[in-house]
């Protein structure tokens, strides 16, 4: 299990929200074609006059020309009409992306968090049948059977899927890193809890992603079965973590999500980052939402057991 603590700043500056990104020493790669089938292009967005005429941005309707299967109504391009700042205007049910007060991701600062002994992260995972899914904007492992669960305040959240973002969506003490894995859990009532695991680039490969590399490389359609996948091989460590209430980081940006973010960085190789970037659609190689305002939310931090709790 390759883990390292939060350590020194190293590599490049990400000119977005005034934070630095740690990881690759080279600039973001240009769009590439994935192995196999031709890449799907992002659709063109055209504006149709709304109730108040052609000049009403708030009332405009989005018309997608040539929207093929797998193409997307949203993007991560900050200059596009359907970029992150415009997600809330694309559909009425996405309004929370713009109007929500508890949005994710956020910047997690140790000195601003309230230290509490929340206990060791209570999870129990097991191998389960799964498929690899190309959602266009990311690569996801979807579990078909019982892959185990996470327990928070007595509520059991079952592991449903996991997926990756490059670079990280959450920041730690002002720094973004190379990759973030989200482990998405739900109750039967659809209450959601997500565990975020952060990675920095290294010459050492992440073993879990390495085990999935052949399946990702041969993926030709949208979804293919890959047999049993063991979530324990992710290498989750639960002795120290941040906890806060937030949202989904993609539309519809639903709030009420319990976030657990692990502040111990794992390692990922640069060619593994390339693998994920090549597999998604053009324009989604960098699929991290901009940081959101904390808005007076309480951020909890569970320190390592040997650290005294104030």
CSV table of C-alpha atoms in Angstrom, one decimal:
chain,number,residue,atom,x,y,z
A,1,UNK,CA,0.0,0.0,0.0
A,2,UNK,CA,1.6,3.2,-1.2
A,3,UNK,CA,0.7,6.2,1.0
A,4,UNK,CA,2.5,9.3,1.9
A,5,UNK,CA,1.5,12.1,4.3
A,6,UNK,CA,0.7,15.6,3.1
A,7,UNK,CA,4.0,17.0,2.1
A,8,UNK,CA,5.9,19.8,0.5
A,9,UNK,CA,4.6,21.8,-2.5
A,10,UNK,CA,6.4,20.7,-5.7
A,11,UNK,CA,5.3,21.1,-9.2
A,12,UNK,CA,3.1,23.5,-11.1
A,13,UNK,CA,0.8,26.3,-10.5
A,14,UNK,CA,-2.9,25.9,-11.5
A,15,UNK,CA,-4.1,29.4,-12.3
A,16,UNK,CA,-7.6,28.9,-10.9
A,17,UNK,CA,-8.9,30.2,-7.6
A,18,UNK,CA,-5.3,31.1,-6.6
A,19,UNK,CA,-4.2,27.5,-5.7
A,20,UNK,CA,-1.3,25.4,-6.6
A,21,UNK,CA,-1.5,22.0,-8.1
A,22,UNK,CA,1.0,19.3,-7.1
A,23,UNK,CA,1.7,16.5,-9.4
A,24,UNK,CA,2.8,16.5,-13.0
A,25,UNK,CA,5.7,18.7,-14.0
A,26,UNK,CA,4.4,19.1,-17.5
A,27,UNK,CA,1.4,21.1,-18.7
A,28,UNK,CA,-2.0,19.4,-19.2
A,29,UNK,CA,-2.0,17.2,-22.2
A,30,UNK,CA,-3.9,18.2,-25.4
A,31,UNK,CA,-7.0,16.1,-26.3
A,32,UNK,CA,-6.1,12.7,-27.6
A,33,UNK,CA,-7.9,9.8,-29.2
A,34,UNK,CA,-8.6,6.9,-27.0
A,35,UNK,CA,-7.5,3.4,-27.9
A,36,UNK,CA,-10.0,1.9,-30.3
A,37,UNK,CA,-13.1,3.7,-31.3
A,38,UNK,CA,-13.0,7.4,-32.5
A,39,UNK,CA,-13.3,10.0,-29.8
A,40,UNK,CA,-16.7,11.6,-29.3
A,41,UNK,CA,-16.7,15.4,-29.6
A,42,UNK,CA,-18.4,17.8,-27.3
A,43,UNK,CA,-21.6,19.1,-28.8
A,44,UNK,CA,-22.2,22.6,-30.1
A,45,UNK,CA,-24.3,24.8,-27.9
A,46,UNK,CA,-26.8,27.1,-29.6
A,47,UNK,CA,-29.0,29.7,-27.9
A,48,UNK,CA,-32.7,29.9,-28.6
A,49,UNK,CA,-34.7,33.0,-27.5
A,50,UNK,CA,-36.5,32.6,-24.2
A,51,UNK,CA,-39.6,34.2,-22.8
A,52,UNK,CA,-37.9,37.6,-22.6
A,53,UNK,CA,-36.4,37.6,-26.1
A,54,UNK,CA,-33.0,36.8,-27.4
A,55,UNK,CA,-31.1,38.8,-24.8
A,56,UNK,CA,-32.3,37.0,-21.7
A,57,UNK,CA,-29.5,34.7,-20.5
A,58,UNK,CA,-31.5,33.5,-17.5
A,59,UNK,CA,-34.4,32.4,-19.6
A,60,UNK,CA,-32.5,30.9,-22.5
A,61,UNK,CA,-33.0,27.4,-23.6
A,62,UNK,CA,-30.1,25.2,-24.6
A,63,UNK,CA,-30.4,23.4,-27.9
A,64,UNK,CA,-27.9,20.7,-28.6
A,65,UNK,CA,-27.0,20.1,-32.3
A,66,UNK,CA,-26.0,16.6,-33.2
A,67,UNK,CA,-26.1,15.4,-29.6
A,68,UNK,CA,-25.0,11.8,-30.0
A,69,UNK,CA,-25.1,9.1,-27.4
A,70,UNK,CA,-22.5,9.7,-24.7
A,71,UNK,CA,-22.1,13.4,-25.4
A,72,UNK,CA,-22.6,15.9,-22.6
A,73,UNK,CA,-24.8,18.9,-21.8
A,74,UNK,CA,-22.1,20.2,-19.4
A,75,UNK,CA,-18.4,20.8,-19.7
A,76,UNK,CA,-15.4,21.8,-17.5
A,77,UNK,CA,-14.4,24.6,-19.9
A,78,UNK,CA,-14.5,27.8,-17.8
A,79,UNK,CA,-15.0,29.9,-21.0
A,80,UNK,CA,-17.9,27.8,-22.4
A,81,UNK,CA,-21.6,28.6,-21.9
A,82,UNK,CA,-22.1,25.1,-20.5
A,83,UNK,CA,-19.0,25.4,-18.3
A,84,UNK,CA,-19.1,25.2,-14.5
A,85,UNK,CA,-20.4,28.7,-14.0
A,86,UNK,CA,-23.3,28.0,-16.3
A,87,UNK,CA,-24.3,24.5,-15.0
A,88,UNK,CA,-27.2,25.9,-13.0
A,89,UNK,CA,-28.8,27.5,-16.1
A,90,UNK,CA,-28.7,24.5,-18.4
A,91,UNK,CA,-31.7,22.8,-16.8
A,92,UNK,CA,-34.1,23.8,-14.0
A,93,UNK,CA,-33.2,20.7,-12.0
A,94,UNK,CA,-29.6,21.8,-12.1
A,95,UNK,CA,-30.3,25.2,-10.5
A,96,UNK,CA,-28.6,24.1,-7.2
A,97,UNK,CA,-25.2,24.1,-9.1
A,98,UNK,CA,-25.5,27.9,-9.1
A,99,UNK,CA,-27.8,28.7,-6.2
A,100,UNK,CA,-26.7,26.0,-3.6
A,101,UNK,CA,-25.0,27.1,-0.4
A,102,UNK,CA,-23.4,23.7,0.5
A,103,UNK,CA,-21.6,22.9,-2.7
A,104,UNK,CA,-18.5,20.7,-3.3
A,105,UNK,CA,-15.6,20.6,-3.7
A,106,UNK,CA,-14.0,22.9,-1.2
A,107,UNK,CA,-10.5,23.8,0.1
A,108,UNK,CA,-9.8,21.9,3.3
A,109,UNK,CA,-7.5,23.8,5.7
A,110,UNK,CA,-6.3,22.0,8.8
A,111,UNK,CA,-6.2,25.2,10.9
A,112,UNK,CA,-9.8,26.1,10.0
A,113,UNK,CA,-11.3,22.7,10.7
A,114,UNK,CA,-12.7,21.7,14.1
A,115,UNK,CA,-10.7,18.8,15.6
A,116,UNK,CA,-12.9,16.0,16.9
A,117,UNK,CA,-12.3,12.3,17.7
A,118,UNK,CA,-14.9,11.0,15.2
A,119,UNK,CA,-13.5,7.5,15.6
A,120,UNK,CA,-11.8,5.4,13.0
A,121,UNK,CA,-13.6,5.4,9.7
A,122,UNK,CA,-16.1,2.5,9.9
A,123,UNK,CA,-16.1,0.6,6.6
A,124,UNK,CA,-16.2,-3.0,5.5
A,125,UNK,CA,-15.7,-3.9,1.9
A,126,UNK,CA,-15.7,-7.2,0.0
A,127,UNK,CA,-15.2,-8.4,-3.6
A,128,UNK,CA,-18.3,-8.0,-5.9
A,129,UNK,CA,-19.2,-8.3,-9.5
A,130,UNK,CA,-18.6,-5.1,-11.3
A,131,UNK,CA,-18.4,-3.4,-14.7
A,132,UNK,CA,-16.3,-0.6,-16.1
A,133,UNK,CA,-18.3,2.3,-17.4
A,134,UNK,CA,-17.2,5.2,-19.7
A,135,UNK,CA,-19.5,8.0,-18.8
A,136,UNK,CA,-17.7,10.3,-21.2
A,137,UNK,CA,-16.8,12.8,-18.5
A,138,UNK,CA,-15.2,10.1,-16.3
A,139,UNK,CA,-14.4,6.4,-15.9
A,140,UNK,CA,-16.5,4.6,-13.3
A,141,UNK,CA,-16.4,1.1,-11.7
A,142,UNK,CA,-20.1,0.2,-11.0
A,143,UNK,CA,-20.7,-2.7,-8.6
A,144,UNK,CA,-23.5,-5.1,-9.5
A,145,UNK,CA,-23.6,-7.0,-6.1
A,146,UNK,CA,-22.9,-6.2,-2.5
A,147,UNK,CA,-19.4,-4.6,-2.3
A,148,UNK,CA,-19.7,-3.7,1.4
A,149,UNK,CA,-20.5,-0.6,3.2
A,150,UNK,CA,-19.6,2.5,5.2
A,151,UNK,CA,-21.2,3.3,8.6
A,152,UNK,CA,-21.6,7.0,9.7
A,153,UNK,CA,-23.5,7.8,12.9
A,154,UNK,CA,-25.2,4.4,12.8
A,155,UNK,CA,-26.4,4.7,9.2
A,156,UNK,CA,-25.2,2.1,6.7
A,157,UNK,CA,-24.2,3.4,3.3
A,158,UNK,CA,-23.6,0.7,0.7
A,159,UNK,CA,-20.8,1.1,-1.8
A,160,UNK,CA,-22.3,1.6,-5.3
A,161,UNK,CA,-19.6,2.9,-7.5
A,162,UNK,CA,-16.2,4.6,-7.7
A,163,UNK,CA,-14.8,7.0,-10.3
A,164,UNK,CA,-11.8,9.3,-10.9
A,165,UNK,CA,-11.2,13.0,-11.4
A,166,UNK,CA,-8.0,14.6,-12.7
A,167,UNK,CA,-6.7,16.7,-11.1
A,168,UNK,CA,-8.1,16.5,-7.5
A,169,UNK,CA,-11.4,18.3,-6.9
A,170,UNK,CA,-10.8,19.0,-3.2
A,171,UNK,CA,-7.7,21.0,-2.2
A,172,UNK,CA,-5.7,20.6,1.0
A,173,UNK,CA,-4.3,23.8,2.6
A,174,UNK,CA,-4.5,25.6,-0.7
A,175,UNK,CA,-3.1,22.9,-2.9
A,176,UNK,CA,-4.6,20.6,-5.5
A,177,UNK,CA,-2.9,17.4,-6.5
A,178,UNK,CA,-3.0,15.0,-9.5
A,179,UNK,CA,-6.0,12.7,-9.1
A,180,UNK,CA,-9.0,12.1,-6.8
A,181,UNK,CA,-10.9,8.8,-6.4
A,182,UNK,CA,-14.5,9.0,-5.2
A,183,UNK,CA,-16.1,6.0,-3.5
A,184,UNK,CA,-19.9,6.6,-3.7
A,185,UNK,CA,-22.1,5.0,-1.1
A,186,UNK,CA,-25.9,5.1,-0.7
A,187,UNK,CA,-28.7,4.0,1.6
A,188,UNK,CA,-31.9,2.4,0.3
A,189,UNK,CA,-33.4,5.8,0.7
A,190,UNK,CA,-30.8,7.3,-1.6
A,191,UNK,CA,-28.9,9.2,1.1
A,192,UNK,CA,-25.4,9.6,-0.2
A,193,UNK,CA,-21.9,9.5,1.4
A,194,UNK,CA,-18.7,9.9,-0.6
A,195,UNK,CA,-15.1,9.1,0.4
A,196,UNK,CA,-12.5,11.2,-1.5
A,197,UNK,CA,-9.0,9.8,-1.8
A,198,UNK,CA,-6.3,12.1,-3.2
A,199,UNK,CA,-3.2,11.1,-5.2
A,200,UNK,CA,0.1,12.8,-6.2
A,201,UNK,CA,2.1,11.8,-9.2
A,202,UNK,CA,5.1,9.6,-8.7
A,203,UNK,CA,7.2,7.0,-10.4
A,204,UNK,CA,5.2,4.4,-8.5
A,205,UNK,CA,1.9,3.1,-10.0
A,206,UNK,CA,-1.3,2.8,-8.0
A,207,UNK,CA,-1.9,-1.0,-7.6
A,208,UNK,CA,-5.7,-0.7,-7.8
A,209,UNK,CA,-5.8,1.3,-11.0
A,210,UNK,CA,-3.1,-0.9,-12.4
A,211,UNK,CA,-5.3,-3.9,-11.9
A,212,UNK,CA,-8.1,-2.2,-13.9
A,213,UNK,CA,-5.8,-0.9,-16.7
A,214,UNK,CA,-6.4,-3.8,-19.2
A,215,UNK,CA,-10.2,-3.4,-18.8
A,216,UNK,CA,-10.0,0.4,-19.4
A,217,UNK,CA,-7.7,-0.1,-22.4
A,218,UNK,CA,-10.0,-2.6,-24.1
A,219,UNK,CA,-13.2,-0.7,-23.3
A,220,UNK,CA,-14.9,0.0,-26.6
A,221,UNK,CA,-18.5,0.7,-25.7
A,222,UNK,CA,-20.0,2.5,-22.7
A,223,UNK,CA,-19.9,-0.4,-20.3
A,224,UNK,CA,-18.3,-3.8,-20.0
A,225,UNK,CA,-18.4,-6.4,-17.2
A,226,UNK,CA,-15.0,-7.0,-15.6
A,227,UNK,CA,-15.8,-9.7,-13.0
A,228,UNK,CA,-15.2,-9.3,-9.3
A,229,UNK,CA,-13.5,-6.2,-8.0
A,230,UNK,CA,-12.2,-5.9,-4.4
A,231,UNK,CA,-12.7,-2.4,-3.0
A,232,UNK,CA,-10.2,-3.2,-0.3
A,233,UNK,CA,-7.5,-3.0,-2.9
A,234,UNK,CA,-8.1,0.8,-3.2
A,235,UNK,CA,-6.0,1.0,0.0
A,236,UNK,CA,-8.4,3.2,2.0
A,237,UNK,CA,-7.0,4.3,5.3
A,238,UNK,CA,-9.4,5.6,7.9
A,239,UNK,CA,-7.4,6.8,10.9
A,240,UNK,CA,-7.5,10.5,9.8
A,241,UNK,CA,-10.0,12.4,7.7
A,242,UNK,CA,-12.0,15.5,7.1
A,243,UNK,CA,-15.8,15.4,7.3
A,244,UNK,CA,-18.3,18.0,6.0
A,245,UNK,CA,-21.7,18.4,4.4
A,246,UNK,CA,-21.6,19.1,0.7
A,247,UNK,CA,-22.9,18.2,-2.7
A,248,UNK,CA,-22.3,16.2,-5.8
A,249,UNK,CA,-19.5,17.7,-7.9
A,250,UNK,CA,-21.3,17.2,-11.2
A,251,UNK,CA,-24.8,18.3,-12.2
A,252,UNK,CA,-27.4,18.3,-10.7
A,253,UNK,CA,-25.1,19.2,-7.8
A,254,UNK,CA,-27.4,17.7,-5.2
A,255,UNK,CA,-26.7,18.8,-1.7
A,256,UNK,CA,-27.0,16.9,1.6
A,257,UNK,CA,-24.0,14.7,0.7
A,258,UNK,CA,-21.7,13.5,3.6
A,259,UNK,CA,-18.1,14.0,2.4
A,260,UNK,CA,-15.2,12.2,4.0
A,261,UNK,CA,-11.8,13.3,2.5
A,262,UNK,CA,-8.6,11.4,3.4
A,263,UNK,CA,-5.7,13.8,3.9
A,264,UNK,CA,-3.1,11.1,3.4
A,265,UNK,CA,-1.9,11.2,-0.2
A,266,UNK,CA,-1.6,8.0,-2.3
A,267,UNK,CA,0.7,7.7,-5.3
A,268,UNK,CA,-0.2,7.4,-9.0
A,269,UNK,CA,2.1,7.1,-12.0
A,270,UNK,CA,1.9,9.6,-14.8
A,271,UNK,CA,1.0,7.0,-17.4
A,272,UNK,CA,-2.0,6.0,-15.3
A,273,UNK,CA,-3.1,9.6,-15.4
A,274,UNK,CA,-2.7,9.5,-19.2
A,275,UNK,CA,-4.8,6.3,-19.3
A,276,UNK,CA,-7.8,8.0,-17.6
A,277,UNK,CA,-7.4,11.2,-19.7
A,278,UNK,CA,-7.2,9.2,-23.0
A,279,UNK,CA,-10.3,7.1,-22.1
A,280,UNK,CA,-12.8,10.0,-21.6
A,281,UNK,CA,-14.3,12.2,-24.3
A,282,UNK,CA,-12.5,15.2,-25.7
A,283,UNK,CA,-12.7,18.2,-23.4
A,284,UNK,CA,-12.9,16.1,-20.2
A,285,UNK,CA,-9.2,15.3,-19.7
A,286,UNK,CA,-9.3,17.8,-16.9
A,287,UNK,CA,-12.6,16.9,-15.1
A,288,UNK,CA,-12.4,18.7,-11.8
A,289,UNK,CA,-15.0,21.2,-10.8
A,290,UNK,CA,-13.7,24.6,-9.5
A,291,UNK,CA,-13.6,25.1,-5.7
A,292,UNK,CA,-16.8,26.3,-4.1
A,293,UNK,CA,-17.4,28.7,-1.2
A,294,UNK,CA,-17.4,27.2,2.3
A,295,UNK,CA,-20.2,29.6,3.4
A,296,UNK,CA,-19.7,29.2,7.1
A,297,UNK,CA,-20.0,25.4,7.0
A,298,UNK,CA,-18.5,23.4,9.8
A,299,UNK,CA,-15.5,21.3,8.7
A,300,UNK,CA,-14.5,18.5,11.0
A,301,UNK,CA,-11.1,16.9,11.2
A,302,UNK,CA,-10.2,13.6,12.8
A,303,UNK,CA,-6.4,13.7,13.5
A,304,UNK,CA,-4.1,10.7,13.7
A,305,UNK,CA,-4.8,8.9,17.0
A,306,UNK,CA,-1.5,10.0,18.5
A,307,UNK,CA,-2.4,13.7,18.0
A,308,UNK,CA,-4.1,15.2,21.0
A,309,UNK,CA,-7.6,16.5,20.4
A,310,UNK,CA,-8.3,20.1,21.3
